[in-house]
Tab-separated table of C-alpha atoms in Angstrom:
chain	number	residue	atom	x	y	z
A	1309	UNK	CA	15.882	20.403	6.091
A	1310	UNK	CA	15.042	16.644	5.474
A	1311	UNK	CA	12.747	17.531	2.779
A	1312	UNK	CA	15.755	18.790	0.404
A	1313	UNK	CA	17.635	15.529	1.357
A	1314	UNK	CA	14.684	13.078	0.775
A	1315	UNK	CA	13.984	11.093	-2.316
A	1316	UNK	CA	11.263	8.359	-2.682
A	1317	UNK	CA	11.841	5.782	-5.277
A	1318	UNK	CA	9.323	3.263	-6.188
A	1319	UNK	CA	7.965	0.956	-9.083
A	1320	UNK	CA	5.235	-0.716	-10.275
A	1321	UNK	CA	6.664	-4.430	-10.157
A	1322	UNK	CA	5.049	-5.560	-6.712
A	1323	UNK	CA	2.110	-3.143	-6.146
A	1324	UNK	CA	0.669	-3.294	-9.706
A	1325	UNK	CA	2.003	-6.777	-10.480
A	1326	UNK	CA	3.947	-5.563	-13.386
A	1327	UNK	CA	7.139	-7.203	-12.857
A	1328	UNK	CA	9.657	-7.146	-15.847
A	1329	UNK	CA	8.152	-3.812	-17.187
A	1330	UNK	CA	11.036	-2.206	-15.853
A	1331	UNK	CA	9.367	0.859	-14.686
A	1332	UNK	CA	9.617	3.140	-11.531
A	1333	UNK	CA	9.750	6.596	-10.599
A	1334	UNK	CA	11.708	8.973	-7.831
A	1335	UNK	CA	10.123	12.069	-6.294
A	1336	UNK	CA	12.307	14.700	-4.553
A	1337	UNK	CA	13.892	17.861	-4.321
A	1338	UNK	CA	14.368	19.351	-7.786
A	1339	UNK	CA	18.156	19.757	-7.251
A	1340	UNK	CA	18.375	15.933	-6.329
A	1341	UNK	CA	16.222	14.911	-9.139
A	1342	UNK	CA	18.136	16.874	-11.687
A	1343	UNK	CA	21.237	15.384	-10.520
A	1344	UNK	CA	19.634	11.858	-10.712
A	1345	UNK	CA	18.526	12.562	-14.156
A	1346	UNK	CA	21.923	13.464	-15.483
A	1347	UNK	CA	23.320	9.889	-14.654
A	1348	UNK	CA	19.993	8.202	-15.651
A	1349	UNK	CA	20.055	10.047	-19.124
A	1350	UNK	CA	23.413	8.180	-20.242
A	1351	UNK	CA	22.544	5.010	-18.325
A	1352	UNK	CA	18.753	4.133	-19.576
A	1353	UNK	CA	17.121	5.324	-22.718
A	1354	UNK	CA	13.681	5.056	-21.547
A	1355	UNK	CA	10.827	2.674	-20.586
A	1356	UNK	CA	8.648	1.519	-23.404
A	1357	UNK	CA	5.701	3.834	-24.140
A	1358	UNK	CA	3.159	1.020	-23.555
A	1359	UNK	CA	4.631	0.511	-20.139
A	1360	UNK	CA	4.427	4.261	-19.393
A	1361	UNK	CA	0.601	4.298	-20.380
A	1362	UNK	CA	-0.004	1.252	-18.530
A	1363	UNK	CA	1.738	2.710	-15.467
A	1364	UNK	CA	-0.537	5.715	-15.776
A	1365	UNK	CA	-3.621	3.586	-16.025
A	1366	UNK	CA	-2.342	1.461	-13.265
A	1367	UNK	CA	-2.024	4.712	-10.740
A	1368	UNK	CA	-5.278	5.940	-11.530
A	1369	UNK	CA	-7.789	2.861	-11.775
A	1370	UNK	CA	-6.342	-0.148	-9.775
A	1371	UNK	CA	-7.033	0.571	-6.213
A	1372	UNK	CA	-9.795	-2.161	-6.027
A	1373	UNK	CA	-7.098	-4.451	-7.837
A	1374	UNK	CA	-4.473	-3.658	-5.387
A	1375	UNK	CA	-6.808	-4.736	-2.554
A	1376	UNK	CA	-7.615	-7.819	-4.418
A	1377	UNK	CA	-4.005	-8.913	-4.913
A	1378	UNK	CA	-3.151	-7.782	-1.202
A	1379	UNK	CA	-5.637	-10.289	0.066
A	1380	UNK	CA	-4.698	-12.958	-2.479
A	1381	UNK	CA	-1.213	-12.823	-1.809
A	1382	UNK	CA	-2.008	-12.856	2.378
A	1383	UNK	CA	-3.883	-15.815	1.598
A	1384	UNK	CA	-0.987	-17.664	-0.164
A	1385	UNK	CA	1.367	-16.483	2.378
A	1386	UNK	CA	-0.591	-17.972	5.080
A	1387	UNK	CA	-0.812	-21.179	3.323
A	1388	UNK	CA	2.979	-21.338	2.781
A	1389	UNK	CA	3.752	-20.543	6.422
A	1390	UNK	CA	1.275	-23.011	7.536
A	1391	UNK	CA	2.620	-25.712	4.907
A	1392	UNK	CA	6.177	-25.242	6.307
A	1393	UNK	CA	4.971	-25.195	9.980
A	1394	UNK	CA	3.541	-28.823	9.145
A	1395	UNK	CA	6.935	-29.803	7.654
A	1396	UNK	CA	8.621	-28.921	10.910
A	1397	UNK	CA	10.436	-25.728	9.534
A	1398	UNK	CA	10.654	-22.555	11.612
A	1399	UNK	CA	9.453	-19.580	9.307
A	1400	UNK	CA	9.296	-15.987	10.236
A	1401	UNK	CA	5.890	-14.309	9.162
A	1402	UNK	CA	7.295	-12.124	6.186
A	1403	UNK	CA	5.476	-8.220	6.027
A	1404	UNK	CA	6.754	-7.515	2.718
A	1405	UNK	CA	7.229	-8.777	-0.980
A	1406	UNK	CA	5.862	-12.288	-1.695
A	1407	UNK	CA	8.546	-14.430	-0.097
A	1408	UNK	CA	8.975	-16.676	2.720
A	1409	UNK	CA	12.517	-17.411	4.315
A	1410	UNK	CA	12.174	-20.814	6.306
A	1411	UNK	CA	15.169	-22.361	8.323
A	1412	UNK	CA	16.134	-25.662	6.954
A	1413	UNK	CA	18.632	-26.003	9.907
A	1414	UNK	CA	16.587	-28.601	11.495
A	1415	UNK	CA	17.050	-31.215	8.708
A	1416	UNK	CA	20.990	-31.334	9.176
A	1417	UNK	CA	21.575	-30.006	5.530
A	1418	UNK	CA	23.027	-26.571	4.572
A	1419	UNK	CA	21.017	-24.449	2.359
A	1420	UNK	CA	22.557	-25.322	-1.135
A	1421	UNK	CA	22.238	-29.185	-0.078
A	1422	UNK	CA	18.774	-28.740	0.810
A	1423	UNK	CA	17.874	-26.767	-2.345
A	1424	UNK	CA	19.599	-29.412	-4.749
A	1425	UNK	CA	18.104	-32.329	-3.070
A	1426	UNK	CA	14.657	-30.881	-3.128
A	1427	UNK	CA	14.906	-30.022	-6.718
A	1428	UNK	CA	16.316	-33.342	-7.823
A	1429	UNK	CA	13.786	-35.459	-5.550
A	1430	UNK	CA	10.715	-33.317	-5.635
A	1431	UNK	CA	10.960	-30.969	-8.832
A	1432	UNK	CA	10.477	-27.754	-6.384
A	1433	UNK	CA	12.862	-25.090	-6.782
A	1434	UNK	CA	13.602	-22.894	-3.947
A	1435	UNK	CA	16.772	-20.442	-3.329
A	1436	UNK	CA	19.472	-20.996	-0.836
A	1437	UNK	CA	19.210	-18.605	1.711
A	1438	UNK	CA	23.182	-17.760	1.502
A	1439	UNK	CA	22.563	-16.496	-1.908
A	1440	UNK	CA	21.457	-13.438	-0.083
A	1441	UNK	CA	24.607	-13.306	2.119
A	1442	UNK	CA	26.270	-15.350	4.846
A	1443	UNK	CA	23.634	-14.648	7.494
A	1444	UNK	CA	21.396	-16.567	5.016
A	1445	UNK	CA	22.858	-19.932	5.504
A	1446	UNK	CA	20.534	-22.342	6.984
A	1447	UNK	CA	17.477	-20.721	5.421
A	1448	UNK	CA	15.787	-21.111	1.889
A	1449	UNK	CA	13.876	-18.497	-0.045
A	1450	UNK	CA	10.360	-19.743	-1.532
A	1451	UNK	CA	8.153	-17.628	-3.571
A	1452	UNK	CA	4.510	-17.309	-3.438
A	1453	UNK	CA	3.991	-15.506	-6.448
A	1454	UNK	CA	2.332	-18.821	-7.783
A	1455	UNK	CA	-1.230	-20.381	-8.286
A	1456	UNK	CA	-2.499	-21.889	-5.141
A	1457	UNK	CA	-2.554	-25.090	-6.909
A	1458	UNK	CA	1.199	-24.791	-7.444
A	1459	UNK	CA	1.679	-23.623	-3.819
A	1460	UNK	CA	-0.334	-26.632	-2.401
A	1461	UNK	CA	1.577	-29.097	-4.295
A	1462	UNK	CA	4.917	-27.544	-3.655
A	1463	UNK	CA	3.974	-27.424	0.117
A	1464	UNK	CA	2.871	-31.244	-0.067
A	1465	UNK	CA	6.115	-32.106	-1.830
A	1466	UNK	CA	8.461	-30.144	0.684
A	1467	UNK	CA	6.827	-31.806	3.628
A	1468	UNK	CA	7.459	-35.394	2.052
A	1469	UNK	CA	11.025	-33.996	1.430
A	1470	UNK	CA	11.624	-33.225	4.965
A	1471	UNK	CA	10.086	-36.114	6.504
A	1472	UNK	CA	12.378	-38.411	4.274
A	1473	UNK	CA	15.571	-36.351	4.650
A	1474	UNK	CA	15.436	-34.880	8.228
A	1475	UNK	CA	17.904	-35.727	10.754
A	1476	UNK	CA	15.533	-36.820	13.658
């Protein structure tokens, strides 16, 4: 039966804005969890006590905060999608995490060149798509876990960069 073979693994980084706290959990059949625990106890000591208390509080008291954060990230995502569209860069609408993955193929540059030049010329840091495998070549990854001011400024700079550097 699937219940005996299924493990739910989750963490607090994205849902509860607790990135860097290195805290997560696993739920599953006791035999599977026991086997996982044997490996875990020799690989990791434990999460800091303060992180554990914060996680308990997050689980008990954060439904409104999560809804507010989800709405805010959706707003930021929309601004970035619109910004890349205005810059002439195609971008699929992401449905998870807080990253967009626009194509830079229309610029005539590969992912690495685009990222290096953008950083040098506009002081905007993005990650080459090929850092996530060869299928990522021709794309960049940009994060919208930043302030709206930073996102708006970055999109303005990216648009100016693309206008100056595209092969059109």
